[in-house]
Amino acid sequence: MSGLGRGLAGSIPGLARAPPHWYEVYVQPCIAELLGSTLFIFIACCSVIENVESTGRLQPALAHGLALGLNIAFLGNISGGHFNPAVSLAAWLIGGLNIVLLLPYWVAQMCGGAIGAALAKAMTAGERYVNATGGAFSAITSDEQIPAAIVGEIVMTLFLVLAVCMGAINEKTKTPLAPFCIGFTVTADILAGGAVSGACMNPARAFGPALVANYWDYHWLYWVGPMVASLIAGLLLRLLIGGREIRLFLK
C-alpha cells in the first residue's frame, strides 16, 4: 500500500488498517530482546571488569543505568524494552505482555546475557577478567549474608519493576521519560545496595557471566529475589495502584 493509501486507511471511518505482520508481533520483539540484552550485559560486565578502584560503585552504576536507559529508548517500541526476565514476568502479570511471548522473551534474554558476557570476555584483559570473575556476582561469600542479600534483591528489584510498570505500561502514569527513569532506578539501586548483594535485579544479568566464567556461587539468589519482587509488583498493581485497565477491583 502506498503512503497515500495508508493515510486514507487511517482517516476514513470503516476502512480498516492491515493487521500487523506475524513477524512484527512474534519474532521481531524476541530479536529486540536478544539484541538489547546482549548490548546491556556486555556494557554491564565490562564496567565491572574494567572498574577503576578510585571510582568505587559509581562506574558500574552509571554504566548499567545509562546502557539500560538507552536500550529501552531505541528498542522499547519493538519489544517493550524488558531485557530482564523479572520485568517480563511482571509485565505479563499486569496484562502488558502476551503469555505466548513470555517464554521466548526469557530464552532471548538468557541467550543475550550469555552472548554479552562472552563478548566482554573477548574484549577485556585476562587478569582483570579473572579478578572480577567475569562480571559475575561475587558479593556473597557466606551463608550469613543470604538474608540481607535476599531482602536487598527483592526491594531493589521491586523498585526497578515498579519503575517499568508504572512508567511504561500503566496508562495513568505512563511517561515518555520512562527509559531514563528506569535507567536512573538501576543506577540508584547499585549505588545503594551494590555492596550488599551486588544489586543484580536481573536473572539474565546474573546468568550470562556466571555461564561464561563458570562461577555459580549463590547464583540461585539472583533468581529468587527478582522473581519474588515481580510477584509483589504484580499484586500491587492488580490490587492497589494500577489504573482501571489493570486493577481487578474497585474500578
Short mmCIF file of C-alpha atoms in Angstrom, two decimals:
data_model
loop_
_atom_site.label_atom_id
_atom_site.label_comp_id
_atom_site.label_asym_id
_atom_site.label_seq_id
_atom_site.Cartn_x
_atom_site.Cartn_y
_atom_site.Cartn_z
CA MET A 1 0.00 0.00 0.00
CA SER A 2 1.31 3.46 -0.87
CA GLY A 3 1.86 6.22 1.69
CA LEU A 4 -1.34 7.94 0.43
CA GLY A 5 -3.26 4.69 0.80
CA ARG A 6 -2.03 4.20 4.34
CA GLY A 7 -3.03 7.76 5.19
CA LEU A 8 -6.55 7.25 3.80
CA ALA A 9 -6.90 3.98 5.68
CA GLY A 10 -6.16 5.81 8.90
CA SER A 11 -8.53 8.72 8.22
CA ILE A 12 -11.65 7.22 6.59
CA PRO A 13 -14.05 5.56 9.07
CA GLY A 14 -14.74 1.93 8.28
CA LEU A 15 -11.58 1.48 6.20
CA ALA A 16 -9.50 -0.74 8.47
CA ARG A 17 -5.73 -0.79 8.53
CA ALA A 18 -3.99 -4.03 7.63
CA PRO A 19 -3.18 -6.09 10.75
CA PRO A 20 0.50 -6.20 11.73
CA HIS A 21 2.59 -8.94 10.15
CA TRP A 22 3.23 -12.02 12.31
CA TYR A 23 6.95 -11.25 12.16
CA GLU A 24 6.40 -7.90 13.90
CA VAL A 25 4.13 -9.49 16.51
CA TYR A 26 6.11 -12.59 17.48
CA VAL A 27 9.64 -12.63 16.02
CA GLN A 28 10.86 -9.04 15.95
CA PRO A 29 10.18 -8.45 19.67
CA CYS A 30 12.29 -11.51 20.56
CA ILE A 31 15.11 -10.30 18.33
CA ALA A 32 14.94 -6.91 20.06
CA GLU A 33 15.11 -8.59 23.48
CA LEU A 34 18.10 -10.66 22.35
CA LEU A 35 19.93 -7.64 20.95
CA GLY A 36 19.11 -5.37 23.87
CA SER A 37 20.10 -7.97 26.46
CA THR A 38 23.38 -8.60 24.63
CA LEU A 39 24.32 -4.92 24.50
CA PHE A 40 23.20 -4.18 28.06
CA ILE A 41 25.02 -7.13 29.62
CA PHE A 42 28.14 -6.55 27.54
CA ILE A 43 28.39 -2.98 28.86
CA ALA A 44 27.44 -4.12 32.36
CA CYS A 45 30.12 -6.81 32.52
CA CYS A 46 32.79 -4.57 31.01
CA SER A 47 32.01 -1.85 33.53
CA VAL A 48 32.70 -4.29 36.38
CA ILE A 49 35.76 -5.95 34.81
CA GLU A 50 37.38 -2.63 33.89
CA ASN A 51 36.28 -0.80 37.01
CA VAL A 52 38.88 1.52 38.49
CA GLU A 53 39.19 1.25 42.28
CA SER A 54 39.03 5.01 42.78
CA THR A 55 35.53 5.19 41.27
CA GLY A 56 34.05 2.52 43.57
CA ARG A 57 30.48 1.59 42.61
CA LEU A 58 29.97 4.79 40.60
CA GLN A 59 31.39 3.43 37.35
CA PRO A 60 29.27 0.26 37.15
CA ALA A 61 26.23 2.11 38.48
CA LEU A 62 26.37 4.72 35.74
CA ALA A 63 27.24 2.20 33.03
CA HIS A 64 24.36 -0.13 33.95
CA GLY A 65 21.83 2.71 34.18
CA LEU A 66 22.87 4.51 31.02
CA ALA A 67 23.10 1.31 28.94
CA LEU A 68 19.67 0.14 30.06
CA GLY A 69 18.00 3.52 29.52
CA LEU A 70 19.45 3.89 26.03
CA ASN A 71 18.47 0.35 25.06
CA ILE A 72 14.89 0.97 26.18
CA ALA A 73 14.81 4.27 24.30
CA PHE A 74 15.59 2.75 20.91
CA LEU A 75 14.21 -0.79 21.28
CA GLY A 76 11.31 -0.24 23.67
CA ASN A 77 8.72 0.37 20.97
CA ILE A 78 9.51 -3.02 19.42
CA SER A 79 9.54 -5.32 22.44
CA GLY A 80 8.68 -3.19 25.45
CA GLY A 81 12.37 -2.99 26.37
CA HIS A 82 12.40 -5.58 29.15
CA PHE A 83 15.88 -7.20 28.88
CA ASN A 84 15.10 -8.84 32.22
CA PRO A 85 13.06 -12.00 32.97
CA ALA A 86 11.71 -10.41 36.16
CA VAL A 87 10.38 -7.43 34.22
CA SER A 88 8.79 -9.72 31.62
CA LEU A 89 7.06 -11.72 34.36
CA ALA A 90 5.64 -8.56 35.95
CA ALA A 91 4.55 -7.22 32.55
CA TRP A 92 2.66 -10.45 31.87
CA LEU A 93 1.05 -10.41 35.33
CA ILE A 94 -0.45 -6.97 34.71
CA GLY A 95 -1.50 -7.63 31.13
CA GLY A 96 1.36 -5.85 29.40
CA LEU A 97 2.75 -8.93 27.65
CA ASN A 98 1.10 -11.76 25.73
CA ILE A 99 1.70 -15.06 27.53
CA VAL A 100 2.74 -16.60 24.21
CA LEU A 101 5.81 -14.34 24.27
CA LEU A 102 6.80 -14.85 27.92
CA LEU A 103 8.94 -17.98 27.46
CA PRO A 104 10.51 -16.77 24.16
CA TYR A 105 11.40 -13.50 25.89
CA TRP A 106 13.12 -15.41 28.70
CA VAL A 107 15.06 -17.52 26.22
CA ALA A 108 16.11 -14.43 24.23
CA GLN A 109 17.19 -12.63 27.41
CA MET A 110 19.23 -15.62 28.66
CA CYS A 111 20.92 -16.03 25.28
CA GLY A 112 21.60 -12.31 25.12
CA GLY A 113 23.15 -12.46 28.57
CA ALA A 114 25.48 -15.26 27.54
CA ILE A 115 26.48 -13.52 24.28
CA GLY A 116 27.08 -10.20 26.04
CA ALA A 117 29.22 -11.85 28.72
CA ALA A 118 31.21 -13.76 26.07
CA LEU A 119 31.88 -10.52 24.15
CA ALA A 120 33.03 -8.88 27.37
CA LYS A 121 35.44 -11.76 27.98
CA ALA A 122 36.80 -11.45 24.43
CA MET A 123 37.41 -7.73 24.86
CA THR A 124 38.90 -7.48 28.34
CA ALA A 125 42.34 -8.40 29.63
CA GLY A 126 42.75 -11.87 31.11
CA GLU A 127 43.97 -10.79 34.55
CA ARG A 128 41.26 -8.19 35.01
CA TYR A 129 38.64 -10.69 33.83
CA VAL A 130 39.73 -13.29 36.38
CA ASN A 131 39.95 -10.78 39.22
CA ALA A 132 36.39 -9.61 38.53
CA THR A 133 35.07 -13.17 37.97
CA GLY A 134 33.99 -12.07 34.51
CA GLY A 135 31.49 -9.58 35.84
CA ALA A 136 29.58 -12.34 37.65
CA PHE A 137 28.11 -11.57 41.06
CA SER A 138 30.57 -12.45 43.81
CA ALA A 139 29.45 -10.14 46.62
CA ILE A 140 28.05 -13.03 48.67
CA THR A 141 30.73 -15.27 50.16
CA SER A 142 28.98 -16.86 53.16
CA ASP A 143 25.56 -18.12 54.23
CA GLU A 144 25.32 -15.35 56.84
CA GLN A 145 24.93 -12.79 54.06
CA ILE A 146 21.96 -14.52 52.45
CA PRO A 147 19.08 -12.91 54.45
CA ALA A 148 20.32 -9.36 53.83
CA ALA A 149 21.06 -10.13 50.17
CA ILE A 150 17.61 -11.66 49.58
CA VAL A 151 15.87 -8.66 51.14
CA GLY A 152 18.07 -6.32 49.14
CA GLU A 153 17.39 -8.06 45.82
CA ILE A 154 13.64 -8.13 46.46
CA VAL A 155 13.38 -4.45 47.40
CA MET A 156 15.75 -3.17 44.72
CA THR A 157 14.10 -5.26 42.01
CA LEU A 158 10.68 -4.12 43.20
CA PHE A 159 11.81 -0.52 42.75
CA LEU A 160 13.00 -1.32 39.23
CA VAL A 161 9.92 -3.31 38.20
CA LEU A 162 7.59 -0.61 39.52
CA ALA A 163 9.53 1.98 37.51
CA VAL A 164 8.93 -0.11 34.37
CA CYS A 165 5.29 -0.97 35.04
CA MET A 166 4.25 2.48 36.21
CA GLY A 167 6.38 4.44 33.76
CA ALA A 168 5.88 2.38 30.59
CA ILE A 169 2.75 0.20 30.96
CA ASN A 170 0.21 1.70 33.36
CA GLU A 171 -1.83 4.21 31.32
CA LYS A 172 -2.42 6.63 34.20
CA THR A 173 1.27 7.08 34.97
CA LYS A 174 2.94 6.32 31.62
CA THR A 175 5.60 8.86 30.67
CA PRO A 176 7.92 9.42 27.68
CA LEU A 177 10.71 9.79 30.23
CA ALA A 178 10.32 6.13 31.23
CA PRO A 179 13.64 4.95 29.67
CA PHE A 180 15.60 7.47 31.67
CA CYS A 181 13.60 6.88 34.87
CA ILE A 182 14.25 3.15 34.59
CA GLY A 183 17.95 3.71 33.95
CA PHE A 184 18.19 6.08 36.92
CA THR A 185 16.48 3.46 39.10
CA VAL A 186 19.15 0.90 38.24
CA THR A 187 21.89 3.43 38.98
CA ALA A 188 20.33 4.31 42.35
CA ASP A 189 19.93 0.65 43.28
CA ILE A 190 23.56 -0.18 42.51
CA LEU A 191 24.83 2.82 44.45
CA ALA A 192 22.63 1.89 47.41
CA GLY A 193 22.91 -1.89 47.52
CA GLY A 194 25.87 -2.94 45.43
CA ALA A 195 27.93 -3.85 48.50
CA VAL A 196 25.14 -6.00 49.97
CA SER A 197 24.21 -8.31 47.10
CA GLY A 198 25.80 -6.80 44.02
CA ALA A 199 22.42 -5.25 43.10
CA CYS A 200 21.65 -7.66 40.28
CA MET A 201 17.86 -7.22 39.89
CA ASN A 202 18.03 -9.28 36.69
CA PRO A 203 18.40 -13.07 36.34
CA ALA A 204 19.74 -12.67 32.78
CA ARG A 205 22.43 -10.29 34.05
CA ALA A 206 23.42 -12.93 36.60
CA PHE A 207 23.18 -15.92 34.24
CA GLY A 208 25.32 -14.66 31.35
CA PRO A 209 28.60 -14.00 33.18
CA ALA A 210 28.04 -16.97 35.51
CA LEU A 211 27.85 -19.26 32.49
CA VAL A 212 30.85 -17.77 30.67
CA ALA A 213 33.05 -17.53 33.79
CA ASN A 214 31.66 -20.77 35.29
CA TYR A 215 31.01 -19.00 38.58
CA TRP A 216 27.80 -20.26 40.24
CA ASP A 217 28.25 -19.42 43.94
CA TYR A 218 24.86 -18.38 45.38
CA HIS A 219 23.54 -17.97 41.85
CA TRP A 220 20.04 -19.10 42.89
CA LEU A 221 19.64 -15.95 44.96
CA TYR A 222 19.67 -13.80 41.82
CA TRP A 223 16.66 -15.70 40.52
CA VAL A 224 14.63 -15.96 43.72
CA GLY A 225 14.93 -12.30 44.76
CA PRO A 226 13.95 -10.70 41.43
CA MET A 227 11.14 -13.17 40.70
CA VAL A 228 9.60 -12.67 44.15
CA ALA A 229 9.79 -8.91 43.56
CA SER A 230 7.93 -9.35 40.26
CA LEU A 231 5.12 -11.21 42.00
CA ILE A 232 4.86 -8.46 44.62
CA ALA A 233 4.81 -5.77 41.94
CA GLY A 234 2.09 -7.65 40.05
CA LEU A 235 -0.05 -7.84 43.20
CA LEU A 236 0.45 -4.15 43.98
CA LEU A 237 -0.67 -3.07 40.54
CA ARG A 238 -3.53 -5.55 40.21
CA LEU A 239 -4.93 -4.77 43.66
CA LEU A 240 -3.91 -1.26 44.67
CA ILE A 241 -2.01 1.17 42.44
CA GLY A 242 -2.74 0.11 38.87
CA GLY A 243 -5.07 2.02 36.57
CA ARG A 244 -8.57 0.84 35.69
CA GLU A 245 -7.30 -1.32 32.86
CA ILE A 246 -5.01 -3.19 35.30
CA ARG A 247 -6.82 -3.22 38.68
CA LEU A 248 -9.01 -6.21 39.40
CA PHE A 249 -11.28 -4.48 41.93
CA LEU A 250 -12.75 -1.07 42.81
CA LYS A 251 -12.80 0.11 39.20
#
